[in-house]
Coordinates of C-alpha atoms in Angstrom, one line a residue:
X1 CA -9.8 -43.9 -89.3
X2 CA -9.6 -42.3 -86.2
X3 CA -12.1 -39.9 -85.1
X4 CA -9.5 -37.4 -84.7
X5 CA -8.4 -37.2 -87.9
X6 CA -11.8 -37.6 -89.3
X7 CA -12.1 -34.0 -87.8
X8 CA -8.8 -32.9 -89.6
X9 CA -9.8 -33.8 -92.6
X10 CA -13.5 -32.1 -92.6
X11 CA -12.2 -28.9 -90.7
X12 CA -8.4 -28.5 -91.6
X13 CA -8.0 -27.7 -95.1
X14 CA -6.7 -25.2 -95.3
X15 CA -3.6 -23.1 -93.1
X16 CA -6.2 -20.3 -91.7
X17 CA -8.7 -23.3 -90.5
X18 CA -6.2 -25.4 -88.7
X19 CA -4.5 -22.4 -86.9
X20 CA -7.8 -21.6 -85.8
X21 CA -8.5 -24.7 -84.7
X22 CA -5.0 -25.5 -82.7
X23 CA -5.3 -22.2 -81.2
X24 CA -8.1 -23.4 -79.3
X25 CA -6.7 -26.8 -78.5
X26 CA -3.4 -25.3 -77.1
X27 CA -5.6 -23.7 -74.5
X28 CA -3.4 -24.7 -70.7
X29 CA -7.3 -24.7 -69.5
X30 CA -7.9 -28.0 -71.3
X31 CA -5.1 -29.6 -69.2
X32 CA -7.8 -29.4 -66.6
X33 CA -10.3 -31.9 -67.7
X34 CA -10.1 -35.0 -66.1
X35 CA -9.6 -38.3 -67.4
X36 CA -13.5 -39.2 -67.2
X37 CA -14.6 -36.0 -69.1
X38 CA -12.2 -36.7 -71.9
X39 CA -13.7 -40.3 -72.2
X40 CA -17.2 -38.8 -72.1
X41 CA -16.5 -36.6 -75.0
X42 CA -14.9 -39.4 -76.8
X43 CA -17.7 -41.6 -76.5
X44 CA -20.0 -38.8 -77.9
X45 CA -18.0 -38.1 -80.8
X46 CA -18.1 -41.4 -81.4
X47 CA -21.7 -41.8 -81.7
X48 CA -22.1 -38.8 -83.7
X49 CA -21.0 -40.0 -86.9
X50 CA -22.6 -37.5 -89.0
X51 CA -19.7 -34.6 -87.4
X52 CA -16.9 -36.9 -89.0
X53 CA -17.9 -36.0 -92.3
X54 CA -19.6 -33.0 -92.6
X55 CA -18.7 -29.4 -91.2
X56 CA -19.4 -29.2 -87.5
X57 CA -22.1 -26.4 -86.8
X58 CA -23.1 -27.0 -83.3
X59 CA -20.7 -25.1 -81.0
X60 CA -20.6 -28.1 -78.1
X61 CA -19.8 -30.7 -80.2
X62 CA -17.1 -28.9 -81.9
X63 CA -15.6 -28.4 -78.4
X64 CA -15.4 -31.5 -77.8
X65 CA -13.6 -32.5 -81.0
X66 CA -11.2 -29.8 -79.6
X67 CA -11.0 -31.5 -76.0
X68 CA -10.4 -34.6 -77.9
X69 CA -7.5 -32.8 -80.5
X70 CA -5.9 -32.0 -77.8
X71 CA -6.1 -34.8 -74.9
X72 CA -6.3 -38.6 -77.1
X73 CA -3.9 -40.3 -79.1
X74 CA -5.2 -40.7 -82.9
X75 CA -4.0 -44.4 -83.5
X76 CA -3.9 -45.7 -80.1
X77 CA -7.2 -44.1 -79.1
X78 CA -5.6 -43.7 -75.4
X79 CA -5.1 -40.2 -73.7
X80 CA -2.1 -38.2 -73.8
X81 CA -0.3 -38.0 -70.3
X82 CA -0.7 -34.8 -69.2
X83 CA 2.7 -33.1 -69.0
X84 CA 3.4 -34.2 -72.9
X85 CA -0.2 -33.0 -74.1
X86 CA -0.3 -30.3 -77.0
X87 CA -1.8 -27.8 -74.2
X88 CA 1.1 -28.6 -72.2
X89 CA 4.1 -27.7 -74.5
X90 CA 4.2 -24.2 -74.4
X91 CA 3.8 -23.6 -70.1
X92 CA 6.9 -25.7 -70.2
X93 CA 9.1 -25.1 -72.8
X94 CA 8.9 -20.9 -72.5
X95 CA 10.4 -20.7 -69.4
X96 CA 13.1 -23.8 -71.0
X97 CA 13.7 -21.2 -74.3
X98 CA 13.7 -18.3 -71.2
X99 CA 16.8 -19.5 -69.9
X100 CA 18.4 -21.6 -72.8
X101 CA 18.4 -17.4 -74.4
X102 CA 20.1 -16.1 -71.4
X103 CA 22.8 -18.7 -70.6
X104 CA 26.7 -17.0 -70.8
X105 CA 28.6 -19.9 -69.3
X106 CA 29.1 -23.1 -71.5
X107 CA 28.4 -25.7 -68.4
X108 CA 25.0 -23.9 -67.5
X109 CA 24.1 -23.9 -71.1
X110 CA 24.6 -27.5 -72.0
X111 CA 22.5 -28.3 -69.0
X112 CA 19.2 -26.4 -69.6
X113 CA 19.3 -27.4 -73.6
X114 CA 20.1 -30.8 -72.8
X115 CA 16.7 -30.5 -70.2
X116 CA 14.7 -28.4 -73.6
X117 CA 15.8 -31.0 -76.0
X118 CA 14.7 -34.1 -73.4
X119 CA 11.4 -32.5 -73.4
X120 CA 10.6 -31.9 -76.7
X121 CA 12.0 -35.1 -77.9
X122 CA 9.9 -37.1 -75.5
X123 CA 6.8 -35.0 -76.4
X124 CA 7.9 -35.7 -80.4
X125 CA 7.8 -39.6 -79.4
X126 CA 4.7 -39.6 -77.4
X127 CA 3.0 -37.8 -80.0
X128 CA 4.2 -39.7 -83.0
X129 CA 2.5 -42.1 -85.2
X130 CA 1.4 -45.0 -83.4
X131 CA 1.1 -47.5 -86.3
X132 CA 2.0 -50.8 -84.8
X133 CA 5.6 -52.7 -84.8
X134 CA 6.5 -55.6 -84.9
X135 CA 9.1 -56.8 -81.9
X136 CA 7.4 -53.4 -79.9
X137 CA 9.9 -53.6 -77.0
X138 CA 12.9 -53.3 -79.2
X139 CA 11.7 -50.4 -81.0
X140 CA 11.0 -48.7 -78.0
X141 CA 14.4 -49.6 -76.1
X142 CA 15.7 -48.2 -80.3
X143 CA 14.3 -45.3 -79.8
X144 CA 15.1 -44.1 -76.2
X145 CA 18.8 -45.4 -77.4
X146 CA 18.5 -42.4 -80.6
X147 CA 16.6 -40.1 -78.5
X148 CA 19.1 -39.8 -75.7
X149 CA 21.9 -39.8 -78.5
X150 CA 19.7 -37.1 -79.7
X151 CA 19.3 -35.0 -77.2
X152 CA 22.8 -35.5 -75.7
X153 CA 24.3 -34.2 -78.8
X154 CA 21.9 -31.4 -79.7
X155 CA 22.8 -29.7 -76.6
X156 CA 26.9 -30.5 -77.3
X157 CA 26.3 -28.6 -80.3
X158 CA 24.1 -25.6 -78.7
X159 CA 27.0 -25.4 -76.0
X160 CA 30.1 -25.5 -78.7
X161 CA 30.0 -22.1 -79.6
X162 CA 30.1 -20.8 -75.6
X163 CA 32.5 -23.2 -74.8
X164 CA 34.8 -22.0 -77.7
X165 CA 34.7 -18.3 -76.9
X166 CA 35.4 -19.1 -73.1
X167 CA 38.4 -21.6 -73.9
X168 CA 40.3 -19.3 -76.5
X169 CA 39.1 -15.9 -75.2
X170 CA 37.6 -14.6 -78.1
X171 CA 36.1 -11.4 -76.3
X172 CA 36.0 -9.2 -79.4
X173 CA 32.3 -7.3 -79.7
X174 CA 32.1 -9.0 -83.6
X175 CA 32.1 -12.6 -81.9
X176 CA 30.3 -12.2 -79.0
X177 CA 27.2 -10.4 -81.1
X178 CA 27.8 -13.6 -83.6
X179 CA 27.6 -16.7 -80.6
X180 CA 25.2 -14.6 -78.7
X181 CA 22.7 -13.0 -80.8
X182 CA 22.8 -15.3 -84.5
X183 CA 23.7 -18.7 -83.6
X184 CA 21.5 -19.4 -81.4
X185 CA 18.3 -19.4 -83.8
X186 CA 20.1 -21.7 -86.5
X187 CA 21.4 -23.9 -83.9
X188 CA 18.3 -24.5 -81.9
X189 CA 16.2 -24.6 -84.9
X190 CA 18.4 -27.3 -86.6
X191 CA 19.1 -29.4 -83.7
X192 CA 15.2 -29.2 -83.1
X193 CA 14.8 -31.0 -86.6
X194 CA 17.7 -33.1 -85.7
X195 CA 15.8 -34.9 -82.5
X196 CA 12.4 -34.8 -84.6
X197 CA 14.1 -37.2 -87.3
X198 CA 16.0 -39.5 -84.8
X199 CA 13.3 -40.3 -82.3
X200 CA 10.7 -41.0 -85.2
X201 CA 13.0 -42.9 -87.5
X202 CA 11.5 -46.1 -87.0
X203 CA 8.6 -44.3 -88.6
X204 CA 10.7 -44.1 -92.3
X205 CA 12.6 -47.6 -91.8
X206 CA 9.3 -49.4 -90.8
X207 CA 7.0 -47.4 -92.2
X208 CA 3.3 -46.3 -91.3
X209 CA -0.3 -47.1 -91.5
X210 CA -2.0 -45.4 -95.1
X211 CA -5.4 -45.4 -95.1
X212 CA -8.4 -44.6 -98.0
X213 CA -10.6 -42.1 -98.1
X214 CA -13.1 -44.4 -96.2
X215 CA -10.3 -44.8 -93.0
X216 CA -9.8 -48.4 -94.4
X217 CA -6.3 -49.1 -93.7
X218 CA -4.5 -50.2 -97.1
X219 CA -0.7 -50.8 -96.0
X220 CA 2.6 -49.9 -94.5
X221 CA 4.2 -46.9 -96.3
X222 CA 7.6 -46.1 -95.6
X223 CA 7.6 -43.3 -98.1
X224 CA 4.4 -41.6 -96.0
X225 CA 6.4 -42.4 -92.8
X226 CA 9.8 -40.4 -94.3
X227 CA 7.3 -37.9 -95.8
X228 CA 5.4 -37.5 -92.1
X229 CA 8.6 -37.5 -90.2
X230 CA 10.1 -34.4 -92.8
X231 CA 7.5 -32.6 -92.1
X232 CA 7.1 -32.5 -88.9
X233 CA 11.1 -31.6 -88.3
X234 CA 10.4 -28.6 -90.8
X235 CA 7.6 -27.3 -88.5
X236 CA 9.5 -27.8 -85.0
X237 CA 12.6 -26.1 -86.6
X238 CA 10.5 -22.9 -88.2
X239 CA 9.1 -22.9 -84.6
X240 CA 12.0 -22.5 -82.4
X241 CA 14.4 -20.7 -85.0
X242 CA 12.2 -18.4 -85.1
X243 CA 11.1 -18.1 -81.2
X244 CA 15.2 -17.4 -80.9
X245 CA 15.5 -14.7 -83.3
X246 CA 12.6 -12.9 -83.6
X247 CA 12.8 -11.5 -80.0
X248 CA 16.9 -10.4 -81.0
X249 CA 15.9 -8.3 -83.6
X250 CA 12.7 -7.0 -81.9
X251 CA 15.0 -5.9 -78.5
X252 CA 17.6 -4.7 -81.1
X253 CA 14.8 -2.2 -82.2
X254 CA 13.4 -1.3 -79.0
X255 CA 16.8 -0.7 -77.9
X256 CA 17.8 1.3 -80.8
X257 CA 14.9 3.2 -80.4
X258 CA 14.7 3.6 -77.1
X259 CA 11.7 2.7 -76.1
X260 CA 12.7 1.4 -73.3
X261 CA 14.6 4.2 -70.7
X262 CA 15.1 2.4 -68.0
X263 CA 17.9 -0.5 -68.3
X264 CA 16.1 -2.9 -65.7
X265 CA 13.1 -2.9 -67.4
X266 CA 14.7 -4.6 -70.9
X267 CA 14.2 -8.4 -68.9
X268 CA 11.0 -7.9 -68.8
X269 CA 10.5 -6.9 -71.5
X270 CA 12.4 -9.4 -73.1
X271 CA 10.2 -12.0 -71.5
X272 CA 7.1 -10.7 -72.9
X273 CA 8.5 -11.0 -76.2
X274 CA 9.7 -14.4 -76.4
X275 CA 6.4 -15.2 -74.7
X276 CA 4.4 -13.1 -77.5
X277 CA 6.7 -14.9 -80.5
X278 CA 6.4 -18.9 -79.1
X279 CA 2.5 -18.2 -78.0
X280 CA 2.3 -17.0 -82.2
X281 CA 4.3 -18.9 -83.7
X282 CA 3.4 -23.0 -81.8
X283 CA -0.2 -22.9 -84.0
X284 CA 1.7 -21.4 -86.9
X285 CA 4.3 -24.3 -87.1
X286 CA 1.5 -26.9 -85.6
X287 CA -0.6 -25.8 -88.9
X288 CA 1.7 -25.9 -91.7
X289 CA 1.2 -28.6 -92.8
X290 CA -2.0 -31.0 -92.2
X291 CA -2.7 -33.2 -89.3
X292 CA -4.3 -36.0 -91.9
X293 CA -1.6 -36.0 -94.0
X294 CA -2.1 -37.0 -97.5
X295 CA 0.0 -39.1 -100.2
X296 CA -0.5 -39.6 -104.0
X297 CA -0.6 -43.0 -105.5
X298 CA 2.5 -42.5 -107.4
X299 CA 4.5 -41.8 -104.9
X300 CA 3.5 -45.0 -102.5
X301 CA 5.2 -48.4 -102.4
X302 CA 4.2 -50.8 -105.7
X303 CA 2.8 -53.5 -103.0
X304 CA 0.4 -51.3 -101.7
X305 CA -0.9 -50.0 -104.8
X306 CA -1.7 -54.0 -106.2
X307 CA -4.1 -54.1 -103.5
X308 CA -6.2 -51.1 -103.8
X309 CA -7.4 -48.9 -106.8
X310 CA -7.4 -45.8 -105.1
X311 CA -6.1 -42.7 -106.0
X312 CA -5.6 -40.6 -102.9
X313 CA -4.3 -41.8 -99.4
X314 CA -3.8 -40.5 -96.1
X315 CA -1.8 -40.9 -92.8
X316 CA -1.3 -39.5 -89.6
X317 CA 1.2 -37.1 -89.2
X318 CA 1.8 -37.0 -85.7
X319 CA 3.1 -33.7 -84.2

């Protein structure tokens, strides 16, 4: 078991412990460090053995675990490029969500979601489980295949409503508050989950390395792979349904209280919202649910089981 998740396992428990922790590994700062001080601080971790199974009480070495959360791969032990590193996801999607929220023409809309949804996709499939395939270059050509499908139809479907209202004029004040101010949260948060599941399917068709409490790996799960995959589409949907609707009902109170006097000032304002909800709410969906995820016996595969008495096993989830 990988280093990485060693660290999830003795630190993560619980919700409260891994917010904390991602909070500090979604520093931009950390983006930074170059490719030699990330190696360093791998090579340290990995000749302090002692840290991957007990609570971490010197400060230094638990920044490092941190540099290494948020800069190397768990199961292929290589580092992250840059641009698709945890650190990196929220300098570039905020200004994406910025301008996805603001769009009123269908043509300008289907452009910057189909550039979100490219993003986060890729970012899903770089940061996916890495367990090994068999015939790699046809998975890979698979999944760039489902991820453009993906993305390509995600931002159809985030443009349908506009392009509806502008082809049959619908210009009444009840369905322009409904395709400008509520659908957008349901649609981006479901087409979110949508790109999760098809650019890691491979993960529940082929399944993914489960491993025993000692980080000896055990089998091929497909049932950890659905369950990993499921997951992960849950906490990317919570995280931009909610960075769409939040800030709509917060502007609809400042605005109904008038906070705000002066008219120009509501885009800014509105910026600093959506840039207060995504900056909460990315360690809040990236701690939901456990980095070193963990699977029953009775719910694996019967050829795994034969092999192992085992009661408890655990995979990684990827984010």
């Amino acid at each position: 078991m990988d280093a990485n998740l060693r660290f999830w396992r003795a630190e993560g428990q619980s919700f409260f412990q891994r917010f904390l922790l991602w909070a500090d590994a979604l520093d931009p700062l950390l983006l930074l460090k170059s490719s030699n001080e990330i190696k360093s601080t791998r090579l340290l971790i990995q000749t302090n053995e002692k840290t991957l199974s007990e609570p971490i009480q010197n400060n230094q070495t638990k920044q490092a675990f941190v540099l290494s959360l948020s800069s190397v791969h768990p199961d292929t032990d290589k580092i992250i490029p840059v641009l698709f590193r945890p650190p990196a996801f929220m300098p570039i999607t905020l200004p994406l969500v910025i301008i996805s929220s603001v769009q009123r023409e269908a043509k300008p809309s289907f452009f910057w979601q189909f550039v979100f949804h490219t993003y986060t996709t890729a970012f899903t499939l770089i940061n996916g489980n890495g367990t090994p395939k068999a015939e790699e270059y046809s998975l890979q050509r698979k999944q760039l295949f489902l991820g453009l499908g993906a993305v390509s139809y995600s931002a159809c479907v985030g443009a349908f409503p506009l392009i509806s209202v502008n082809r049959y004029m619908l210009k009444s004040p009840l369905m322009q508050f409904v395709v400008r101010k509520l659908l957008p949260a349901p649609l981006f948060g479901l087409t979110s989950a949508f790109t999760v599941a098809m650019v890691r399917s491979p993960e529940f068709d082929n399944g993914i390395e489960v491993m025993d409490r000692n980080g000896k790996v055990v089998g091929v799960s497909k049932k950890a792979g659905e369950k990993a995959v499921m997951e992960t589409a849950l906490s990317r949907a919570v995280l931009f349904g909610t960075t769409f609707l939040l800030p709509e009902v917060l502007m609809y109170c400042v605005q109904r209280a008038r906070f705000v006097k002066n008219p120009r000032a509501l885009g800014p304002v509105r910026m600093f919202v959506v840039t207060s909800v995504l900056a909460g709410m990315l360690p809040v969906s990236f701690s939901m649910f456990p980095q070193c995820g963990e699977i029953k016996r009775a719910d694996l595969e019967p050829e795994i089981l034969s092999s192992t008495e085992e009661t408890e096993f655990f995979y990684n989830r990827g984010i």
